[in-house]
Amino acid sequence: MKFFIDTADIKEIAALSETGLVDGVTTNPSLVAKAGGDFIATVKEICKLVKGPVSAEVTATDFETMLAEGNKLAAIASNVAVKVPLTPDGLRTCKALSDQGVMVNVTLCFSAAQAILAAKAGAAFISPFIGRLDDVGQNGLELIGEIVQIYGNYTDLKTEVLAASARHPIHVVECAKIGADIVTLPPNVLRMLYKHPLTDKGLEAFLADWQKTGQSIL
Ligand code: G3P
């Protein structure tokens, strides 16, 4: 399973890319607003830091303007994935950009039916939102399972399932069990994945015992 980082914070991306675990980045208008700074310059910077796909979202809602915005974003770097919302105009834009060879991430997916449409529109990625479904009393992970199953029925289908809106390590582990291609993680969720109290306790004991030997490896 690939890990994308869900943030527009360049410092966070630079720090986390040093882990060697980051395969891509996803941003959205809310994350860009939170990070501050110029959007285009930010995307350019992120694309230099991370070799994998970097999602940058259009903000228009009509086809013509979305397409123009998408082309502008795609011209920033070859690893930009243009993010479009799951609307009729968004999917029309997805099809047009995909036909030109541009990677498209279809976002705000909340149903299997929507995921089928995105795949038909040639999306490189479909982004179902787990946490936001959980928030309204639906099972976000069940949706990931449905989409993985449906896409698995069609071997020629290239759309990858990018599980978004992950809130905690259980979401990540369950997505891996289901077979999601990618999960996008807020930086704090990636950091949570390392944590186990027995790891900390065990390391503390090993180091204390090692000190008693009076030795040094280097
Ligand atoms: O980038 C899309 C998604 O990951 C947003 O997550 O936490 O705002 O529901 P969240």
Tab-separated table of C-alpha atoms and ligand atoms in Angstrom:
chain	number	residue	atom	x	y	z
A	1	MET	CA	0.000	0.000	0.000
A	2	LYS	CA	1.295	3.444	-0.901
A	3	PHE	CA	1.289	6.330	1.598
A	4	PHE	CA	0.423	9.840	0.483
A	5	ILE	CA	0.599	12.765	2.909
A	6	ASP	CA	-2.529	14.884	3.216
A	7	THR	CA	-1.188	18.390	3.793
A	8	ALA	CA	-0.013	21.542	2.001
A	9	ASP	CA	2.500	22.355	4.744
A	10	ILE	CA	5.874	22.341	2.985
A	11	LYS	CA	7.879	22.004	6.210
A	12	GLU	CA	5.853	18.938	7.222
A	13	ILE	CA	6.264	17.397	3.770
A	14	ALA	CA	10.018	18.025	3.788
A	15	ALA	CA	10.345	16.463	7.252
A	16	LEU	CA	8.139	13.461	6.496
A	17	SER	CA	9.719	12.750	3.117
A	18	GLU	CA	12.952	12.025	5.052
A	19	THR	CA	11.241	8.950	6.511
A	20	GLY	CA	11.425	7.333	3.081
A	21	LEU	CA	7.776	6.314	3.494
A	22	VAL	CA	6.076	9.041	1.462
A	23	ASP	CA	4.900	8.046	-2.020
A	24	GLY	CA	2.900	11.177	-2.840
A	25	VAL	CA	1.011	14.178	-1.481
A	26	THR	CA	-2.614	15.263	-1.537
A	27	THR	CA	-3.797	18.809	-0.975
A	28	ASN	CA	-7.208	20.444	-1.070
A	29	PRO	CA	-8.357	24.083	-0.864
A	30	SER	CA	-8.905	23.822	2.908
A	31	LEU	CA	-5.392	22.471	3.467
A	32	VAL	CA	-3.940	25.213	1.232
A	33	ALA	CA	-5.825	27.867	3.233
A	34	LYS	CA	-4.562	26.337	6.482
A	35	ALA	CA	-0.926	26.271	5.314
A	36	GLY	CA	-1.076	29.815	3.864
A	37	GLY	CA	1.109	31.028	1.001
A	38	ASP	CA	0.724	31.150	-2.762
A	39	PHE	CA	-1.001	28.036	-4.131
A	40	ILE	CA	0.938	27.659	-7.393
A	41	ALA	CA	4.300	28.276	-5.686
A	42	THR	CA	3.372	25.760	-2.974
A	43	VAL	CA	2.498	23.040	-5.488
A	44	LYS	CA	5.748	23.707	-7.359
A	45	GLU	CA	7.741	23.365	-4.147
A	46	ILE	CA	5.966	20.152	-3.094
A	47	CYS	CA	6.587	18.629	-6.535
A	48	LYS	CA	10.319	19.217	-6.047
A	49	LEU	CA	10.282	17.541	-2.625
A	50	VAL	CA	8.248	14.450	-3.583
A	51	LYS	CA	8.719	12.441	-6.780
A	52	GLY	CA	5.304	10.727	-6.616
A	53	PRO	CA	1.911	12.206	-7.503
A	54	VAL	CA	1.018	15.565	-5.933
A	55	SER	CA	-2.712	16.330	-6.023
A	56	ALA	CA	-3.675	19.957	-6.636
A	57	GLU	CA	-7.375	20.772	-6.742
A	58	VAL	CA	-9.271	22.985	-9.164
A	59	THR	CA	-11.621	25.534	-7.596
A	60	ALA	CA	-13.945	26.338	-10.498
A	61	THR	CA	-17.224	24.448	-10.829
A	62	ASP	CA	-17.913	24.705	-14.578
A	63	PHE	CA	-16.241	22.495	-17.176
A	64	GLU	CA	-14.460	25.176	-19.238
A	65	THR	CA	-12.869	26.906	-16.244
A	66	MET	CA	-12.048	23.628	-14.505
A	67	LEU	CA	-10.277	22.453	-17.653
A	68	ALA	CA	-8.291	25.701	-17.906
A	69	GLU	CA	-7.345	25.488	-14.220
A	70	GLY	CA	-6.477	21.810	-14.583
A	71	ASN	CA	-4.181	22.504	-17.522
A	72	LYS	CA	-2.470	25.288	-15.582
A	73	LEU	CA	-1.935	23.012	-12.579
A	74	ALA	CA	-0.746	20.113	-14.748
A	75	ALA	CA	1.853	22.396	-16.371
A	76	ILE	CA	3.528	22.999	-12.977
A	77	ALA	CA	5.278	19.614	-12.965
A	78	SER	CA	4.921	16.169	-14.525
A	79	ASN	CA	3.942	14.639	-11.157
A	80	VAL	CA	0.910	16.885	-10.608
A	81	ALA	CA	-2.386	15.014	-10.351
A	82	VAL	CA	-5.249	17.418	-11.002
A	83	LYS	CA	-7.950	16.990	-8.386
A	84	VAL	CA	-11.569	17.509	-9.456
A	85	PRO	CA	-14.765	17.131	-7.451
A	86	LEU	CA	-17.196	14.334	-8.198
A	87	THR	CA	-19.743	16.412	-10.110
A	88	PRO	CA	-20.906	16.094	-13.727
A	89	ASP	CA	-18.590	18.951	-14.762
A	90	GLY	CA	-15.785	17.516	-12.629
A	91	LEU	CA	-16.030	14.139	-14.349
A	92	ARG	CA	-16.220	15.762	-17.771
A	93	THR	CA	-13.009	17.596	-16.873
A	94	CYS	CA	-11.534	14.313	-15.634
A	95	LYS	CA	-12.221	12.650	-18.978
A	96	ALA	CA	-10.785	15.571	-20.982
A	97	LEU	CA	-7.598	15.789	-18.889
A	98	SER	CA	-7.145	11.992	-18.755
A	99	ASP	CA	-7.457	11.827	-22.547
A	100	GLN	CA	-4.583	14.342	-22.703
A	101	GLY	CA	-2.464	12.071	-20.474
A	102	VAL	CA	-2.875	14.124	-17.285
A	103	MET	CA	-3.306	12.241	-13.989
A	104	VAL	CA	-6.647	13.080	-12.370
A	105	ASN	CA	-7.716	12.481	-8.782
A	106	VAL	CA	-11.500	12.523	-8.379
A	107	THR	CA	-12.319	13.741	-4.894
A	108	LEU	CA	-15.352	13.983	-2.591
A	109	CYS	CA	-16.453	10.424	-3.367
A	110	PHE	CA	-19.047	9.069	-0.936
A	111	SER	CA	-20.608	6.155	-2.835
A	112	ALA	CA	-19.676	3.141	-4.948
A	113	ALA	CA	-21.844	4.479	-7.781
A	114	GLN	CA	-19.759	7.659	-7.852
A	115	ALA	CA	-16.565	5.581	-7.883
A	116	ILE	CA	-17.799	3.664	-10.950
A	117	LEU	CA	-18.389	6.967	-12.770
A	118	ALA	CA	-14.906	8.240	-11.903
A	119	ALA	CA	-13.298	5.070	-13.249
A	120	LYS	CA	-15.295	5.380	-16.455
A	121	ALA	CA	-14.094	8.993	-16.753
A	122	GLY	CA	-10.500	7.738	-16.736
A	123	ALA	CA	-9.486	8.871	-13.241
A	124	ALA	CA	-6.006	7.845	-12.126
A	125	PHE	CA	-7.243	7.999	-8.507
A	126	ILE	CA	-10.604	7.878	-6.768
A	127	SER	CA	-10.714	9.473	-3.307
A	128	PRO	CA	-13.467	8.071	-1.059
A	129	PHE	CA	-13.588	9.929	2.283
A	130	ILE	CA	-13.618	7.454	5.176
A	131	GLY	CA	-13.704	9.777	8.188
A	132	ARG	CA	-16.406	12.074	6.847
A	133	LEU	CA	-18.690	9.082	6.203
A	134	ASP	CA	-18.018	7.815	9.739
A	135	ASP	CA	-18.902	11.311	11.006
A	136	VAL	CA	-22.429	11.024	9.567
A	137	GLY	CA	-22.983	7.510	10.886
A	138	GLN	CA	-22.064	5.579	7.739
A	139	ASN	CA	-19.207	3.077	7.509
A	140	GLY	CA	-16.361	4.652	5.531
A	141	LEU	CA	-14.317	1.453	5.460
A	142	GLU	CA	-17.243	-0.477	4.013
A	143	LEU	CA	-17.200	1.913	1.058
A	144	ILE	CA	-13.475	1.303	0.522
A	145	GLY	CA	-14.207	-2.448	0.487
A	146	GLU	CA	-17.023	-2.050	-2.029
A	147	ILE	CA	-14.908	0.023	-4.414
A	148	VAL	CA	-11.904	-2.320	-4.171
A	149	GLN	CA	-14.213	-5.245	-4.923
A	150	ILE	CA	-15.901	-3.523	-7.877
A	151	TYR	CA	-12.657	-2.279	-9.435
A	152	GLY	CA	-11.182	-5.763	-8.944
A	153	ASN	CA	-13.840	-7.164	-11.278
A	154	TYR	CA	-12.339	-5.259	-14.203
A	155	THR	CA	-8.664	-6.078	-14.745
A	156	ASP	CA	-8.211	-3.450	-17.481
A	157	LEU	CA	-9.299	-0.686	-15.102
A	158	LYS	CA	-6.384	1.568	-14.089
A	159	THR	CA	-8.054	3.738	-11.411
A	160	GLU	CA	-6.355	3.384	-8.008
A	161	VAL	CA	-8.326	3.532	-4.776
A	162	LEU	CA	-6.909	6.396	-2.704
A	163	ALA	CA	-8.521	6.162	0.734
A	164	ALA	CA	-8.868	9.723	2.059
A	165	SER	CA	-10.061	11.385	5.255
A	166	ALA	CA	-8.204	8.838	7.414
A	167	ARG	CA	-8.326	9.812	11.054
A	168	HIS	CA	-6.390	7.125	12.949
A	169	PRO	CA	-4.202	4.013	12.582
A	170	ILE	CA	-7.190	1.623	12.540
A	171	HIS	CA	-8.366	3.248	9.296
A	172	VAL	CA	-4.901	2.635	7.820
A	173	VAL	CA	-4.661	-0.990	8.935
A	174	GLU	CA	-8.182	-1.789	7.745
A	175	CYS	CA	-7.505	-0.140	4.354
A	176	ALA	CA	-4.408	-2.335	4.014
A	177	LYS	CA	-6.466	-5.448	4.885
A	178	ILE	CA	-9.096	-4.488	2.301
A	179	GLY	CA	-6.421	-3.861	-0.335
A	180	ALA	CA	-6.776	-0.115	-0.971
A	181	ASP	CA	-3.963	0.963	-3.293
A	182	ILE	CA	-3.153	4.144	-1.388
A	183	VAL	CA	-4.072	5.835	1.860
A	184	THR	CA	-3.513	9.560	2.313
A	185	LEU	CA	-2.483	10.436	5.836
A	186	PRO	CA	-2.558	13.683	7.754
A	187	PRO	CA	0.978	14.054	9.234
A	188	ASN	CA	-0.236	13.276	12.767
A	189	VAL	CA	-1.748	9.973	11.616
A	190	LEU	CA	1.528	8.927	9.980
A	191	ARG	CA	3.328	9.706	13.245
A	192	MET	CA	0.731	7.705	15.212
A	193	LEU	CA	1.523	4.612	13.135
A	194	TYR	CA	4.968	4.290	14.733
A	195	LYS	CA	3.647	4.334	18.259
A	196	HIS	CA	3.315	1.444	20.673
A	197	PRO	CA	3.994	1.754	24.422
A	198	LEU	CA	5.739	-1.639	24.476
A	199	THR	CA	8.208	-0.404	21.834
A	200	ASP	CA	9.149	2.568	24.041
A	201	LYS	CA	9.325	0.423	27.173
A	202	GLY	CA	11.338	-2.317	25.467
A	203	LEU	CA	13.839	0.131	24.000
A	204	GLU	CA	14.317	1.818	27.358
A	205	ALA	CA	15.155	-1.565	28.943
A	206	PHE	CA	17.518	-2.590	26.133
A	207	LEU	CA	19.425	0.694	26.399
A	208	ALA	CA	19.675	0.493	30.179
A	209	ASP	CA	21.060	-3.080	29.950
A	210	TRP	CA	23.460	-2.115	27.180
A	211	GLN	CA	24.870	0.693	29.301
A	212	LYS	CA	25.702	-1.895	31.996
A	213	THR	CA	28.010	-3.709	29.542
A	214	GLY	CA	30.185	-0.579	29.256
A	215	GLN	CA	30.578	-1.236	25.524
A	216	SER	CA	30.128	0.936	22.450
A	217	ILE	CA	29.493	-0.293	18.899
A	218	LEU	CA	31.366	2.599	17.253
B	1	G3P	O1	-7.909	15.580	1.124
B	1	G3P	C1	-9.119	14.975	1.317
B	1	G3P	C2	-9.348	14.364	2.683
B	1	G3P	O2	-8.275	13.567	3.075
B	1	G3P	C3	-9.851	15.323	3.727
B	1	G3P	O3	-9.847	14.754	5.008
B	1	G3P	O4	-9.996	15.021	7.445
B	1	G3P	O5	-10.805	16.880	5.963
B	1	G3P	O6	-12.078	14.752	6.153
B	1	G3P	P1	-10.741	15.392	6.199
